[in-house]
Amino acid sequence: MAAPALNHIGLARDSYKGVASTLCAGCGHNSITNHVIKALYELGVEPHLLAKMSGIGCSSKTPAYFVERAHGFNGVHGRMPSLTTGAQLANRKLIMLGVSGDGDTASIGLGQFMHMIRRNVDCTYIVEDNGTYGLTKGQFSATADVGSVQKKGTVNAFLPIDPCAVALTLGCSFVARSFSGDGKQLVPLLKAALAHRGTAVLDVISPCVTFNDHDGSTKSYAYIKDHEEELQDVSFIPYFEEIEVDYEPGTTTDVRLHDGSHLRLHKLAQDHDPSDRLGAIRLLEEGRSRGQLVTGLVYLDETMEDFATREHLPERPLHSLGEAELRPSREEFDALMGSLA
Amino acid sequence: MAAPALNHIGLARDSYKGVASTLCAGCGHNSITNHVIKALYELGVEPHLLAKMSGIGCSSKTPAYFVERAHGFNGVHGRMPSLTTGAQLANRKLIMLGVSGDGDTASIGLGQFMHMIRRNVDCTYIVEDNGTYGLTKGQFSATADVGSVQKKGTVNAFLPIDPCAVALTLGCSFVARSFSGDGKQLVPLLKAALAHRGTAVLDVISPCVTFNDHDGSTKSYAYIKDHEEELQDVSFIPYFEEIEVDYEPGTTTDVRLHDGSHLRLHKLAQDHDPSDRLGAIRLLEEGRSRGQLVTGLVYLDETMEDFATREHLPERPLHSLGEAELRPSREEFDALMGSLA
Amino acid sequence: MLPTVNDLTFQAATVNGSGSQSANMVLTRAIFSLGIPVAPKNVFPSNIEGLPTWYQLRVTTQGYQARKGDPDVLVALNPATWRQDLEQVRPGAAVIHQHLYSTADARTDVDYFPVPFTKLAKTEIQNDTLRKQLTNLIYVGVVAGLLEVPFEAIQEGIRRTFPTKPGAWQANEDAARIGFKYWHENFSAHERRHVLRPLTGLTDSQILLEGNQAAALGCIMGGCTVAAWYPITPSSSVCENLAAYADRYRLDKATGERRIAIVQAEDELAALGMAIGAGWAGARAMTSTSGPGISLMAEFSGLAYYAEIPVVIFDIQRIGPSTGLPTRTSQGDLAFIYTLSHGDTKHLVLLPGTVAECYEFAQTAFDLADRFQTPVFVLSDLDLGMNLWMSPQLQYPERPFDRGKVLTKDDLDRLEGEWGRYQDVDGDAVTYRTLPGTEHARAAYFTRGSGHDELARYTESPEAYAANMDRLARKLETARAAMPAPVVETADSAQIGVIAFGSTDAAVVEAREDLREQGLEFSYLRVRALPLSPSLVDFVAAHERIYVIEQNRDGQLYDLIRLELPSQLVGRLRSIRHYDGRPVTAESLSRPLLELEAVPV
Amino acid sequence: MLPTVNDLTFQAATVNGSGSQSANMVLTRAIFSLGIPVAPKNVFPSNIEGLPTWYQLRVTTQGYQARKGDPDVLVALNPATWRQDLEQVRPGAAVIHQHLYSTADARTDVDYFPVPFTKLAKTEIQNDTLRKQLTNLIYVGVVAGLLEVPFEAIQEGIRRTFPTKPGAWQANEDAARIGFKYWHENFSAHERRHVLRPLTGLTDSQILLEGNQAAALGCIMGGCTVAAWYPITPSSSVCENLAAYADRYRLDKATGERRIAIVQAEDELAALGMAIGAGWAGARAMTSTSGPGISLMAEFSGLAYYAEIPVVIFDIQRIGPSTGLPTRTSQGDLAFIYTLSHGDTKHLVLLPGTVAECYEFAQTAFDLADRFQTPVFVLSDLDLGMNLWMSPQLQYPERPFDRGKVLTKDDLDRLEGEWGRYQDVDGDAVTYRTLPGTEHARAAYFTRGSGHDELARYTESPEAYAANMDRLARKLETARAAMPAPVVETADSAQIGVIAFGSTDAAVVEAREDLREQGLEFSYLRVRALPLSPSLVDFVAAHERIYVIEQNRDGQLYDLIRLELPSQLVGRLRSIRHYDGRPVTAESLSRPLLELEAVPV
Ligand SMILES: Cc1ncc(C[n+]2csc(CCOP(=O)(O)OP(=O)(O)O)c2C)c(N)n1
Ligand SMILES: Cc1ncc(C[n+]2csc(CCOP(=O)(O)OP(=O)(O)O)c2C)c(N)n1
Ligand code: SF4
Ligand code: SF4
Ligand SMILES: [Mg+2]
Ligand SMILES: [Mg+2]
């Protein structure tokens, strides 16, 4: 048997595996899990530095299904952003990877999601978006499209809350959309999100085969395949690899990320500048009114400071600071007491 | 003494007064209270049909300061939208008027605010926006502009959450911005919001004289006066008055509201079509990047069904339905029992 | 040995998402249609597909409804739990299993009936799309063969399980017949240890329904017009059933008008907020939730208590703390709910113990909420709410709604507008309210969660605050007398008493008969509401030792009772707690009770 | 009659937002600088400007810190409350008032000192912008004149009130001198009933500080590195003080690096979520809040309990239910917090009774949270937290942080990676954790609020669930012994005992001396933590009657104690409750105590 291929930190793909999934066979979330594993493996992320965060839902169970060697935290419904924020502040070295569902993010969790973005907490936030509450058996979530039909026939009357559009409104520093079935696009986007320092929101349409994959659903495999409009061919060149020029000039945008990696965007049908926020909003709106799902890198701002940087926190984990660094000296303390007398 | 002027339902302005305000002298919220009284009086709203809703904060106290003859509900912090939604469903006849603060709306209440908009609950929602938490003594709220300076000198590092931009992203059916000091603009906008059937969001910049009216604040009287860009000259013609044509053609947009009233917009500097949602988003974004505060009617969609209509609720208040209308008959009941045997 | 008749526990061990649920329903309905009392329990994972799930069906002539530990008949269709399932059956049990499961080194004190389910399905079931689903019907046929259930009963079970889909009857029947035939061809010679025989008189005017379904129907009959909820197991089916009943009974087919609003809110805070807003505006409003949702409702519950707004809150309890085991049962929210919210908050709580009470108390809850202008919690649990129970038919309500003290325009005219929202004019601490929209110049008042005086004006006066709090405490005392009284069954000679509440009832009833047979009599008091009834004191006083039995770790009812007793009676109480997430069995009550009885106080 | 010396209660009745607060501080610091013990209480509205506010300053040689009912000296500057303020003073009181307030038909048993404050301000104060503010200093001067406070003390008070603004000293001094002069020119002939005289020895190494300030300093000394909060009265000043101390002690001026993150969250759910996330990742993390915020923290508190994550939560109690009176004090959250969250949740609670304990317990809280891997609540209140208290100087901590059972990379190497997150290897029910980021292939585990086994794997096993819950109950028992023990002061001959907690202490201490003088001795036990100490039982056993004194309506501590006592002792307990939002006075304890003592049990 051939030795397994090792990544640049010397780990095999197996080191990024988790426990066996208990999701339904065919669930989009399972595909995303595989793409996450691939991205982490290829990127050579240190498992012990990874922190896997989630809320509650089928999607939120998935952090158990990848990188068993990383710490994970499956919190409460809709509140993963605050847990992630706290953990990031406590230890800036951690690579925060959050997985949430559309119910978890856009219904109960909308406020926290938005405030995390506003702070530009350094994390990757994946919305495994199936337009439904999988774990509670198929009610509409807030990302369900108006007119989408539930299994039992109910028609959704409300406009969807689009995590990407909301993120853009807030000036989120990294916004992308993808599809669980499109690893070719999703894996490089995931890598870029992980390399990005700041909040990276990835809305990944991920069909729920059990409750939302029927005719009339706008989040079914069939519907997405028919309505996806890819913005770019995305490729990711990690900082430890050399950049090869392989596209004709003018057709490609190259973005340098914080860690020195590069994201290369080869434009397809539409011409979109991912540094143009207003253009990005228009892009999504127009896609929606055409009934199309625009995927790819929607917006990226590498200049924005992330939260921990803005807070001037040390690079060392805060738990490594001892009494000497955290307590004022006896002299300072005595002076303080004197001033209170 | 001359008899007080009566409105078209025969009430004097005094009938719209509330208890004495306990807010600081000069607080923008007090001005808004006066504009609200004027709008309700001139519109001839039946006090007993008005329901005044609010959260917690200086702003949220104000419903006590107008129309003592109307029921009011000062709930808990950030959760006025759900109370309003429930009350509206219970009795569609009520004219729901919500008053909130920027902390109440954009910090703790962001999720409820957005989901209320998504449902297009029939109500007028005023954000008395001072960029600070007045009642808890001057901390930054989530609408504070990046770079705005607190009284003690702290500089805000975060991008603001703009209630209007957020509302637009969700397809809110009525979005306007105004200034507490500009009754000429605010009063007709308030009337239009009240006449509109659906969620009408009015973000009203309302300086906090005690904690956020100093140099360096972007929500001070001085700053707003210097940076306001009025979109339109707004006038409101109630359904019970005749429409007079007094503007040159081409300079004016006339919008018919649900109750037959008209909103007349006479364009000023910029040419903005309030039925163009994408244009409205661009307008706000561009205003922000110019450092200007765009005020006026930003967006209006009179075609969207409000929540109670979508839910097919009767016009009568639900509490007026009796046993005969709410319980199945004995026969139906027995049939049901039979099917369970 | 003659086979036992109509006394057995059946268990199917399957994988969830495989469609076994409808097969189990068919079997249940089939047996019930023979006039035999049934008691189903469903043990399912917090997951959609692929994890172990168990369905237990108990059959007794006594009609016992409690869970029973070890099955007499097992259908084993989950290889992952095969060995563990086998461990749990009684000696002598009939074990029907996939024929490929190994029985080597397995128990020898049971009867094995290997059936090639997959092969049978492949060769005998034509319908490709439904094959997976219908495979389960095969075991229904096998079990029918084993227990001598006439095939007509299975046909009846199918019709009752799919009443609106006659098109599906034949396929299901065919599948069941495969198993029935397989039994007769392969095992009919086998000596039977259990059989089922039609009965008469035991299930007359009995029905089968779930507590959440009963609660939903109670909401309909109780005049609920606004419901706001957020999905959460095991409470979702309250509002889902409510929506189904509303489609039937609240929809004007001609105009499309709906006489109820049911809103799926964005979370539990909003759900309760909407219900409170609606209650304030005069509607009978409710929400329903479970564990985590209750925690999220704390702030709004306090508002409704303090501002005195009627609202009904169903808590279908699951096991906590935190997310806990979302698909397992518990009575762990009792104490938390009673004082839900910061400050000196105290609520009215109804504790249905049967599905009939889920129905009845839903209606009572709306009456109490209106009458006392306060939140009323209805505490059910997963066992009561999501399992089918055999119950006497529900009764059509005889009384009109009690809408409480609401002043109308006419009342206000009569009073010449002189009234105070929080004025205790009747001396019962319950005050009058008006509804928004009342056409009278003095109808309005201002509602707030901050300090207010008798005229609902803002105040920070210490005296006004304390007076209002005292009145709220007195209101609770007024309400105490209006809450459903405990159900008491005394045994003349009994020195000991048992106190329980909620779904524990089924196990207590059974344990009582078991122990009586063993010569130990006890009286039984079932608490049905908080605040506790004063009659509880008499019950305790009349017995030397009292066992408080409940399904939580910390003995929450035990504590609440001790606080209400005169001190000299406190020492009589002992606590028995069951908290592993499974519905309590009679045996798990009688065993500790006997043990404790053996120990001197 | 000779004037009483150093024994009086001063009260200023003003309008909030008028700047009287700094004048009151000047007076307080001035008197304190004379070596005279002071006890200030601030009663302020939930409002920013224009409503009545009262400042009470008590002076006693005993150093009593409790509020006292009726003032001996009143400064009346609020026309809206003038008559009411006048009603409340003692007979013989000195009433300094705006000279325009009418004294016609007013009390004749007090001395009136009308002062034309507005006119004096207009004519004598030059600084236009500061005039409103400085007008208040005028009454400081008048009071100094009345009480014979040397003007140098006032100067000292000014310097101590504005230590960082020497530029403001002169203007304040000038304003005070206007009043001082006015007194001497108009009233010096008047016979004095109260005077203040410098003292020595009584205030040595005493300081003045607020509980929230002390708590913030405790967080600094306790090694807190992440704080997340949402503004709410009366807790905001905990984190605001923390931020100020952080600027001083945690900021590397050279690099700008901060050794603490303080986040103003978007609400209380997020605030606690951030603190829990940080605690999980190894930081010492805290949040602080009041009433409504506590309700909103219920769900996350349950998660931290069940997933066993250290976090510290300060609840600076205000009066509830709901919004209640946000600027009034209470002890009404005790019971709710102890079991905060649905299911069988139970927490560790610290109950500081003095500002020194606010400081000390803040540190203890972080140690306990790390040691027991659980939320630790610190319950203070508005009175303790926002008023200045006289206190012995705080002590520099002698011990290093107790970081609890954390396995490092080296530990894991030694164990060869063999460990289980929830395995009770030491028999104390406290298990080992690792921090994210630990560089070892077996360091990681998965944290969840759902069912888990000893290796932190997901499970729905009933046995694993119950075993874990039992361990959590045992962990609480381990913690019980580690909580701060009650402070007990027994009186040899006493038949009665008093139990109290928190800020009630000051009133109990005073009532004890008052009653001793009246011949009634009682022993005193001050509870300092939940779960309750077993030593409480001995205390109860040693006394015939026990009065539990607390500041809430429902007798929450009284109930909690009754549940912990052997039944034969329960009957000894009686409850005294004070709940009008004002800090309790000694008199309001001793009066009901005397009344109850007169009634046979
Ligand atoms: C506070 C709270 N409310 C409700 C639930 C029940 N619940 C569990 S998962 C879920 C929805 C999950 O939907 P989504 O986030 O879209 O995840 P999916 O299962 O679709 O992947 C809900 C409502 C809960 N666990 N906690
Ligand atoms: C749950 C909860 N958290 C915190 C508070 C304290 N609080 C009262 S008002 C307020 C902020 C109000 O700010 P805003 O809505 O902007 O109103 P403003 O006073 O500025 O008009 C806060 C945080 C509260 N009442 N309830
Ligand atoms: S229910 Fe839907 S979301 Fe959940 S695991 Fe199954 S397919 Fe996936
Ligand atoms: S504090 Fe600010 S917001 Fe509040 S009343 Fe005063 S000026 Fe208005
Ligand atoms: Mg989903
Ligand atoms: Mg504000």
Coordinates of C-alpha atoms in Angstrom, one line a residue, chain C residues 15 50-52 77-85 101:
Chain C
V15 CA -33.4 2.8 12.4
G50 CA -29.9 6.5 10.5
L51 CA -29.9 6.3 14.3
P52 CA -31.5 3.7 16.5
L77 CA -34.2 -4.6 12.6
N78 CA -31.3 -2.6 13.6
P79 CA -27.9 -4.4 13.4
A80 CA -26.3 -1.6 15.4
T81 CA -28.3 -2.3 18.5
W82 CA -29.1 -6.0 17.9
R83 CA -27.1 -7.4 20.8
Q84 CA -28.2 -4.7 23.2
D85 CA -31.8 -5.1 22.2
Y101 CA -28.1 -11.4 12.5

